[in-house]
Amino acid sequence: METNNTDELQPTGDGARLAAKTLLVSRIIKLYGAAALFLVYFQIFYRHWDYLQRWIYNYACILLAPAIILFFAGIDIAYIFHSINKAYRLSRPDLIDFYHDLSKHLLINIIRGKEQTKDEIAAKLPDNAKKNHPFKLLIMFWIFAFSIGFVGAPYDNYYWFGFPKITVGIAALISTVGLTLIIPTIVAMIAYIISLKKTGKAKLSKLQKALLIVITILSFVPNYIWLYDAINFGFGLDTSTDEVIEDTEYIPSYESDYVDDSSQYMIDDSEEYMDDVTIMNHMIILCNYLVQEGVISDFSVELDFNAKGYVKGTVARDDEYVYVLYDNGIKQDDQGNDCLELVLEAEPLDEDGNSLGQTEASLKGFYLVNAETKTVIDEHKTHW
């Protein structure tokens, strides 16, 4: 439990001052973590849930909390261990003061239910302790956080957002390792706490170490099976990767030609039309290209439907225009590959920042998007 006595608020000695600084920074890190947790959930549930639910699983809302907590816990614990390393460069009395002041606030001593005296600390504290590795701890916690966050969305969505396949595969491998080690790490921490309460020393027996190895193996198998498709997608372990791409190819057509305010948008009506998520995937590829080319500064695809029920995507806004993409059906590039043609229009804004609509819009470009190769061809035309 934390105390508020004047001796703690006005520490004397290098050890006491280092402990006070460490506790202050630790509290600041925890506050940042709490603020991040609030802001993330505020953005998800109150601002962008209708958009985000197209891209993440519903259970991702639960996974985000432990992921954020682990991320900031890694920073917190790494900083504490860094301070411990610094404390061992102080004199013996300052080192004892540091441990005494710090230990009053550590979770392990709260669990033990008693505060250690300076004499007890001095009796157990070695003169030259083994050096801690805070950076390794930080990486371990961040891997845990990343692993939990990664499985909150379908793996192929990362690809549609612009990440190369190999990156998705590597991320899936890291996630497999992280998820595999979470349970053994929790079991090891419980074993250390039990050992500390019984013997005063945090030490694992040979049987406990062997049990941890077994738990690690048993944990690896289901996690690898769970994430195998993502690993295969990234590294191309078999031909199923190609099938994933083929499944997302555009198949043309609506029941009739696309006509909004004019007859300019033409879509083949010969076959069943693709779903709106597949349209969005094509739009994301194009939007990444438009950002690189400086046409728009950033994007967020918000699908909507016109009066006839056809999909359009509002993708960006600046001080003068709202940028909207329209599906204009399948076209072939110079090599004969089927591509989805998307038309970019800019709708001007009035004085209040409201769009004047498509009737006042100007054509900004026609683009062929190849979903299989994730390439975009600018047709260099701004008129019909």
Short mmCIF file of C-alpha atoms in Angstrom, two decimals:
data_model
loop_
_atom_site.label_atom_id
_atom_site.label_comp_id
_atom_site.label_asym_id
_atom_site.label_seq_id
_atom_site.Cartn_x
_atom_site.Cartn_y
_atom_site.Cartn_z
CA MET A 1 0.00 0.00 0.00
CA GLU A 2 1.21 3.51 -0.69
CA THR A 3 1.94 5.89 2.17
CA ASN A 4 2.00 9.66 2.36
CA ASN A 5 4.47 10.39 5.16
CA THR A 6 6.85 13.33 4.94
CA ASP A 7 9.92 11.09 4.95
CA GLU A 8 8.81 9.57 1.65
CA LEU A 9 7.90 12.93 0.15
CA GLN A 10 11.29 14.36 1.11
CA PRO A 11 13.76 11.51 0.58
CA THR A 12 17.34 11.87 1.73
CA GLY A 13 20.23 9.95 0.25
CA ASP A 14 20.86 8.78 -3.29
CA GLY A 15 19.03 5.48 -2.79
CA ALA A 16 15.88 7.10 -1.40
CA ARG A 17 15.88 9.73 -4.16
CA LEU A 18 16.28 7.06 -6.85
CA ALA A 19 13.39 5.08 -5.34
CA ALA A 20 11.17 8.19 -5.25
CA LYS A 21 12.00 8.98 -8.88
CA THR A 22 11.34 5.38 -9.92
CA LEU A 23 7.94 5.34 -8.21
CA LEU A 24 7.00 8.70 -9.74
CA VAL A 25 7.88 7.58 -13.28
CA SER A 26 6.08 4.27 -12.69
CA ARG A 27 2.90 6.12 -11.71
CA ILE A 28 3.15 8.37 -14.76
CA ILE A 29 3.48 5.31 -17.01
CA LYS A 30 0.39 3.79 -15.40
CA LEU A 31 -1.55 7.03 -15.96
CA TYR A 32 -0.55 7.06 -19.63
CA GLY A 33 -1.70 3.45 -19.89
CA ALA A 34 -5.08 4.26 -18.34
CA ALA A 35 -5.48 7.26 -20.66
CA ALA A 36 -4.59 5.16 -23.72
CA LEU A 37 -7.09 2.50 -22.67
CA PHE A 38 -9.85 5.10 -22.33
CA LEU A 39 -9.06 6.84 -25.63
CA VAL A 40 -8.88 3.60 -27.62
CA TYR A 41 -12.23 2.37 -26.33
CA PHE A 42 -13.78 5.81 -26.77
CA GLN A 43 -12.69 5.86 -30.41
CA ILE A 44 -13.94 2.32 -30.99
CA PHE A 45 -17.34 2.45 -29.35
CA TYR A 46 -18.35 6.09 -29.74
CA ARG A 47 -16.59 7.27 -32.88
CA HIS A 48 -15.72 4.60 -35.41
CA TRP A 49 -17.38 1.31 -34.46
CA ASP A 50 -19.56 1.19 -37.59
CA TYR A 51 -16.42 1.42 -39.69
CA LEU A 52 -14.09 -0.72 -37.59
CA GLN A 53 -16.46 -3.65 -37.23
CA ARG A 54 -15.95 -4.34 -40.93
CA TRP A 55 -12.27 -4.99 -40.25
CA ILE A 56 -11.96 -6.49 -36.79
CA TYR A 57 -13.64 -9.34 -34.95
CA ASN A 58 -16.17 -8.45 -32.26
CA TYR A 59 -13.98 -10.08 -29.62
CA ALA A 60 -11.18 -7.67 -30.54
CA CYS A 61 -12.85 -5.18 -28.20
CA ILE A 62 -12.00 -7.55 -25.34
CA LEU A 63 -8.49 -8.33 -26.57
CA LEU A 64 -7.49 -4.67 -26.83
CA ALA A 65 -7.61 -4.18 -23.05
CA PRO A 66 -4.97 -6.83 -22.13
CA ALA A 67 -2.90 -5.81 -25.16
CA ILE A 68 -2.74 -2.17 -24.03
CA ILE A 69 -2.13 -3.17 -20.40
CA LEU A 70 0.74 -5.48 -21.38
CA PHE A 71 2.25 -2.79 -23.61
CA PHE A 72 2.47 -0.26 -20.77
CA ALA A 73 3.28 -2.90 -18.15
CA GLY A 74 6.35 -3.76 -20.21
CA ILE A 75 7.50 -0.14 -20.12
CA ASP A 76 6.81 0.09 -16.39
CA ILE A 77 8.61 -3.11 -15.41
CA ALA A 78 11.54 -2.43 -17.74
CA TYR A 79 12.03 1.01 -16.17
CA ILE A 80 11.92 -0.44 -12.63
CA PHE A 81 14.56 -3.03 -13.52
CA HIS A 82 16.66 -0.31 -15.13
CA SER A 83 16.50 1.61 -11.85
CA ILE A 84 17.51 -1.52 -9.93
CA ASN A 85 20.61 -1.79 -12.13
CA LYS A 86 21.43 1.84 -11.33
CA ALA A 87 20.89 1.23 -7.60
CA TYR A 88 23.65 -1.42 -7.55
CA ARG A 89 26.12 1.28 -8.52
CA LEU A 90 25.35 3.13 -5.28
CA SER A 91 26.86 2.53 -1.86
CA ARG A 92 25.57 -0.39 0.22
CA PRO A 93 23.49 1.80 2.61
CA ASP A 94 21.95 3.68 -0.35
CA LEU A 95 21.16 0.38 -2.06
CA ILE A 96 19.35 -0.83 1.07
CA ASP A 97 17.43 2.46 1.28
CA PHE A 98 16.43 2.11 -2.36
CA TYR A 99 15.09 -1.42 -1.92
CA HIS A 100 13.33 -0.53 1.32
CA ASP A 101 11.46 2.44 -0.17
CA LEU A 102 10.72 0.67 -3.46
CA SER A 103 9.60 -2.64 -1.96
CA LYS A 104 6.78 -0.99 0.00
CA HIS A 105 4.98 -0.35 -3.30
CA LEU A 106 5.81 -3.51 -5.22
CA LEU A 107 3.01 -5.98 -5.92
CA ILE A 108 5.04 -8.92 -4.69
CA ASN A 109 5.34 -7.45 -1.19
CA ILE A 110 1.67 -6.48 -1.13
CA ILE A 111 0.93 -10.15 -1.89
CA ARG A 112 3.23 -11.23 0.92
CA GLY A 113 1.21 -9.04 3.26
CA LYS A 114 4.07 -7.46 5.19
CA GLU A 115 6.64 -4.74 4.82
CA GLN A 116 10.29 -5.77 4.99
CA THR A 117 12.56 -3.93 7.39
CA LYS A 118 15.95 -2.59 6.32
CA ASP A 119 17.67 -5.30 8.36
CA GLU A 120 15.70 -8.03 6.56
CA ILE A 121 16.53 -6.48 3.19
CA ALA A 122 20.23 -6.17 4.09
CA ALA A 123 20.39 -9.82 5.14
CA LYS A 124 18.97 -11.05 1.81
CA LEU A 125 20.48 -8.49 -0.54
CA PRO A 126 23.64 -9.70 -2.30
CA ASP A 127 26.54 -7.32 -2.76
CA ASN A 128 26.76 -8.05 -6.50
CA ALA A 129 23.46 -9.17 -7.94
CA LYS A 130 23.07 -10.58 -11.43
CA LYS A 131 22.46 -7.72 -13.86
CA ASN A 132 18.89 -7.36 -15.08
CA HIS A 133 18.03 -6.97 -18.76
CA PRO A 134 15.16 -4.45 -18.94
CA PHE A 135 15.23 -4.31 -22.75
CA LYS A 136 14.57 -8.07 -22.96
CA LEU A 137 11.65 -7.71 -20.56
CA LEU A 138 10.27 -4.84 -22.63
CA ILE A 139 10.47 -6.89 -25.83
CA MET A 140 8.81 -9.88 -24.15
CA PHE A 141 5.84 -7.83 -22.92
CA TRP A 142 5.50 -6.07 -26.26
CA ILE A 143 5.47 -9.41 -28.07
CA PHE A 144 2.67 -10.54 -25.74
CA ALA A 145 0.74 -7.33 -26.46
CA PHE A 146 1.29 -7.59 -30.22
CA SER A 147 0.27 -11.26 -30.26
CA ILE A 148 -3.03 -10.57 -28.55
CA GLY A 149 -3.77 -7.55 -30.76
CA PHE A 150 -2.86 -9.34 -34.01
CA VAL A 151 -5.53 -12.03 -33.66
CA GLY A 152 -8.23 -9.38 -33.24
CA ALA A 153 -8.59 -8.98 -37.02
CA PRO A 154 -8.66 -11.36 -40.02
CA TYR A 155 -5.09 -11.79 -41.25
CA ASP A 156 -5.92 -10.91 -44.85
CA ASN A 157 -7.20 -7.48 -43.76
CA TYR A 158 -3.63 -6.51 -42.90
CA TYR A 159 -2.74 -7.33 -46.50
CA TRP A 160 -5.55 -5.18 -47.84
CA PHE A 161 -4.35 -2.28 -45.73
CA GLY A 162 -1.03 -2.35 -47.58
CA PHE A 163 1.23 -4.72 -45.63
CA PRO A 164 3.22 -7.18 -47.82
CA LYS A 165 2.34 -10.85 -47.51
CA ILE A 166 5.70 -11.68 -45.97
CA THR A 167 5.04 -9.09 -43.24
CA VAL A 168 1.71 -10.73 -42.45
CA GLY A 169 3.46 -14.11 -42.26
CA ILE A 170 6.18 -12.82 -39.93
CA ALA A 171 3.57 -11.14 -37.74
CA ALA A 172 1.64 -14.43 -37.54
CA LEU A 173 4.82 -16.28 -36.48
CA ILE A 174 5.55 -13.68 -33.78
CA SER A 175 1.94 -13.93 -32.61
CA THR A 176 2.21 -17.72 -32.44
CA VAL A 177 5.31 -17.49 -30.26
CA GLY A 178 3.80 -14.79 -28.05
CA LEU A 179 0.50 -16.60 -27.48
CA THR A 180 2.39 -19.84 -26.81
CA LEU A 181 4.48 -18.25 -24.04
CA ILE A 182 1.71 -16.36 -22.26
CA ILE A 183 0.33 -19.34 -20.30
CA PRO A 184 3.78 -20.74 -19.30
CA THR A 185 4.81 -17.24 -18.16
CA ILE A 186 1.70 -16.90 -15.97
CA VAL A 187 2.29 -20.37 -14.50
CA ALA A 188 5.95 -19.52 -13.82
CA MET A 189 4.99 -16.26 -12.07
CA ILE A 190 2.49 -18.11 -9.84
CA ALA A 191 5.15 -20.70 -9.01
CA TYR A 192 7.66 -17.96 -8.14
CA ILE A 193 5.13 -16.21 -5.87
CA ILE A 194 4.27 -19.46 -4.06
CA SER A 195 7.97 -20.24 -3.63
CA LEU A 196 8.63 -16.74 -2.33
CA LYS A 197 5.85 -16.93 0.24
CA LYS A 198 6.94 -20.36 1.48
CA THR A 199 10.73 -20.11 1.42
CA GLY A 200 11.48 -16.42 0.98
CA LYS A 201 13.24 -17.20 -2.31
CA ALA A 202 11.86 -17.16 -5.85
CA LYS A 203 13.13 -20.44 -7.24
CA LEU A 204 11.69 -23.21 -9.42
CA SER A 205 12.28 -26.88 -8.77
CA LYS A 206 13.37 -29.29 -11.50
CA LEU A 207 9.85 -30.73 -11.60
CA GLN A 208 8.34 -27.28 -12.04
CA LYS A 209 10.78 -26.49 -14.87
CA ALA A 210 9.91 -29.75 -16.62
CA LEU A 211 6.20 -28.97 -16.20
CA LEU A 212 6.73 -25.55 -17.81
CA ILE A 213 8.35 -27.19 -20.84
CA VAL A 214 5.37 -29.54 -21.22
CA ILE A 215 2.91 -26.65 -20.88
CA THR A 216 4.85 -24.68 -23.51
CA ILE A 217 4.66 -27.56 -26.01
CA LEU A 218 0.97 -28.13 -25.34
CA SER A 219 0.33 -24.40 -25.75
CA PHE A 220 2.27 -24.18 -29.02
CA VAL A 221 0.25 -26.82 -30.91
CA PRO A 222 -3.23 -25.18 -30.80
CA ASN A 223 -1.79 -21.70 -31.39
CA TYR A 224 0.14 -22.88 -34.46
CA ILE A 225 -2.97 -24.61 -35.83
CA TRP A 226 -5.03 -21.47 -35.15
CA LEU A 227 -2.60 -19.18 -36.99
CA TYR A 228 -1.43 -21.62 -39.67
CA ASP A 229 -3.57 -20.02 -42.40
CA ALA A 230 -2.00 -16.63 -41.69
CA ILE A 231 1.52 -18.11 -41.71
CA ASN A 232 0.78 -19.96 -44.93
CA PHE A 233 -0.67 -16.79 -46.46
CA GLY A 234 2.55 -14.91 -45.75
CA PHE A 235 5.11 -17.56 -46.67
CA GLY A 236 3.18 -19.49 -49.36
CA LEU A 237 3.63 -22.90 -47.73
CA ASP A 238 1.08 -24.38 -50.13
CA THR A 239 -1.20 -23.34 -52.98
CA SER A 240 -4.06 -22.32 -50.71
CA THR A 241 -2.60 -18.79 -50.64
CA ASP A 242 -3.47 -18.39 -54.30
CA GLU A 243 -7.01 -19.53 -53.57
CA VAL A 244 -7.38 -16.76 -51.01
CA ILE A 245 -6.57 -14.15 -53.65
CA GLU A 246 -8.85 -15.74 -56.18
CA ASP A 247 -11.71 -15.70 -53.71
CA THR A 248 -11.44 -11.92 -53.43
CA GLU A 249 -11.37 -11.21 -57.16
CA TYR A 250 -14.14 -9.02 -58.46
CA ILE A 251 -16.94 -10.72 -60.36
CA PRO A 252 -18.86 -8.10 -62.38
CA SER A 253 -22.30 -6.87 -62.28
CA TYR A 254 -25.42 -5.43 -60.99
CA GLU A 255 -28.95 -6.08 -62.16
CA SER A 256 -28.71 -3.03 -64.40
CA ASP A 257 -26.21 -0.41 -65.46
CA TYR A 258 -25.01 1.97 -62.74
CA VAL A 259 -26.66 5.36 -63.26
CA ASP A 260 -26.51 7.99 -60.55
CA ASP A 261 -27.07 11.55 -61.72
CA SER A 262 -26.21 10.55 -65.29
CA SER A 263 -25.60 7.43 -67.34
CA GLN A 264 -21.84 7.67 -67.05
CA TYR A 265 -21.10 4.82 -64.63
CA MET A 266 -21.51 1.52 -66.46
CA ILE A 267 -21.37 -1.88 -64.76
CA ASP A 268 -21.85 -5.18 -66.53
CA ASP A 269 -25.09 -6.86 -65.46
CA SER A 270 -24.21 -10.33 -66.65
CA GLU A 271 -23.21 -11.91 -63.33
CA GLU A 272 -23.63 -11.60 -59.57
CA TYR A 273 -22.06 -8.49 -58.01
CA MET A 274 -19.27 -8.63 -55.45
CA ASP A 275 -19.87 -7.83 -51.78
CA ASP A 276 -19.19 -4.42 -50.27
CA VAL A 277 -16.11 -5.58 -48.29
CA THR A 278 -14.44 -6.64 -51.54
CA ILE A 279 -15.23 -3.24 -53.02
CA MET A 280 -13.67 -1.64 -49.96
CA ASN A 281 -10.54 -3.76 -50.39
CA HIS A 282 -10.09 -2.37 -53.91
CA MET A 283 -10.70 1.16 -52.65
CA ILE A 284 -8.06 0.78 -49.93
CA ILE A 285 -5.46 -0.28 -52.51
CA LEU A 286 -6.31 2.78 -54.59
CA CYS A 287 -6.33 5.11 -51.55
CA ASN A 288 -2.81 4.01 -50.58
CA TYR A 289 -1.75 4.90 -54.12
CA LEU A 290 -3.53 8.28 -53.98
CA VAL A 291 -1.75 9.15 -50.72
CA GLN A 292 1.62 8.26 -52.24
CA GLU A 293 0.83 10.43 -55.27
CA GLY A 294 -0.25 13.36 -53.10
CA VAL A 295 -3.83 13.41 -54.42
CA ILE A 296 -5.15 13.04 -50.86
CA SER A 297 -3.27 13.42 -47.58
CA ASP A 298 -4.96 10.60 -45.66
CA PHE A 299 -7.95 8.34 -46.05
CA SER A 300 -10.69 6.46 -44.26
CA VAL A 301 -13.05 4.44 -46.44
CA GLU A 302 -16.69 4.89 -45.44
CA LEU A 303 -19.03 2.91 -47.63
CA ASP A 304 -22.47 4.21 -48.50
CA PHE A 305 -25.11 3.59 -51.15
CA ASN A 306 -26.65 5.88 -53.70
CA ALA A 307 -30.37 6.09 -54.44
CA LYS A 308 -30.23 2.93 -56.57
CA GLY A 309 -28.42 0.95 -53.88
CA TYR A 310 -25.01 0.92 -55.54
CA VAL A 311 -21.89 1.20 -53.41
CA LYS A 312 -19.78 4.32 -53.21
CA GLY A 313 -16.95 5.17 -50.85
CA THR A 314 -16.22 8.49 -49.20
CA VAL A 315 -12.48 8.33 -48.71
CA ALA A 316 -11.10 11.78 -47.80
CA ARG A 317 -11.91 15.40 -47.03
CA ASP A 318 -9.95 18.63 -47.09
CA ASP A 319 -10.90 22.31 -46.74
CA GLU A 320 -12.51 22.44 -50.18
CA TYR A 321 -13.68 18.97 -51.23
CA VAL A 322 -15.04 15.62 -50.18
CA TYR A 323 -13.45 12.82 -52.25
CA VAL A 324 -15.70 9.96 -53.32
CA LEU A 325 -14.89 6.75 -55.22
CA TYR A 326 -17.37 5.02 -57.52
CA ASP A 327 -17.19 1.50 -58.91
CA ASN A 328 -17.27 1.59 -62.72
CA GLY A 329 -17.07 -2.13 -63.44
CA ILE A 330 -14.43 -4.45 -64.81
CA LYS A 331 -11.91 -3.23 -67.39
CA GLN A 332 -8.79 -4.86 -68.80
CA ASP A 333 -5.32 -3.39 -68.62
CA ASP A 334 -2.80 -3.47 -71.48
CA GLN A 335 -1.75 -7.01 -70.53
CA GLY A 336 -5.31 -8.29 -70.61
CA ASN A 337 -5.68 -8.58 -66.83
CA ASP A 338 -9.09 -7.92 -65.35
CA CYS A 339 -9.08 -4.84 -63.12
CA LEU A 340 -11.75 -2.94 -61.27
CA GLU A 341 -12.15 0.60 -62.57
CA LEU A 342 -12.75 3.17 -59.85
CA VAL A 343 -13.67 6.78 -60.58
CA LEU A 344 -12.58 9.54 -58.19
CA GLU A 345 -14.80 12.57 -57.85
CA ALA A 346 -14.35 15.68 -55.70
CA GLU A 347 -17.55 17.21 -54.31
CA PRO A 348 -17.11 20.89 -53.32
CA LEU A 349 -18.04 22.08 -49.84
CA ASP A 350 -20.26 25.02 -48.95
CA GLU A 351 -19.42 27.64 -46.32
CA ASP A 352 -20.62 25.33 -43.54
CA GLY A 353 -18.45 22.46 -44.72
CA ASN A 354 -21.30 20.45 -46.21
CA SER A 355 -20.96 18.71 -49.55
CA LEU A 356 -22.81 20.24 -52.50
CA GLY A 357 -23.37 16.75 -53.88
CA GLN A 358 -22.44 14.82 -56.98
CA THR A 359 -24.18 17.24 -59.33
CA GLU A 360 -21.47 19.83 -58.52
CA ALA A 361 -18.60 17.31 -58.41
CA SER A 362 -15.55 17.37 -60.65
CA LEU A 363 -13.86 14.28 -62.05
CA LYS A 364 -10.36 13.75 -60.66
CA GLY A 365 -9.35 10.54 -62.33
CA PHE A 366 -10.01 7.01 -63.55
CA TYR A 367 -7.99 4.17 -62.05
CA LEU A 368 -7.65 0.46 -62.76
CA VAL A 369 -7.09 -1.58 -59.60
CA ASN A 370 -5.68 -5.09 -59.76
CA ALA A 371 -6.49 -6.81 -56.44
CA GLU A 372 -4.27 -9.81 -57.12
CA THR A 373 -1.09 -7.80 -57.65
CA LYS A 374 -2.23 -4.80 -55.56
CA THR A 375 -1.27 -2.44 -58.38
CA VAL A 376 -2.98 0.70 -59.65
CA ILE A 377 -2.94 2.11 -63.16
CA ASP A 378 -3.76 5.79 -63.62
CA GLU A 379 -5.67 6.10 -66.89
CA HIS A 380 -4.79 9.80 -67.06
CA LYS A 381 -8.22 11.04 -67.98
CA THR A 382 -10.59 13.37 -66.15
CA HIS A 383 -13.56 13.32 -68.47
CA TRP A 384 -15.90 10.80 -70.05
#
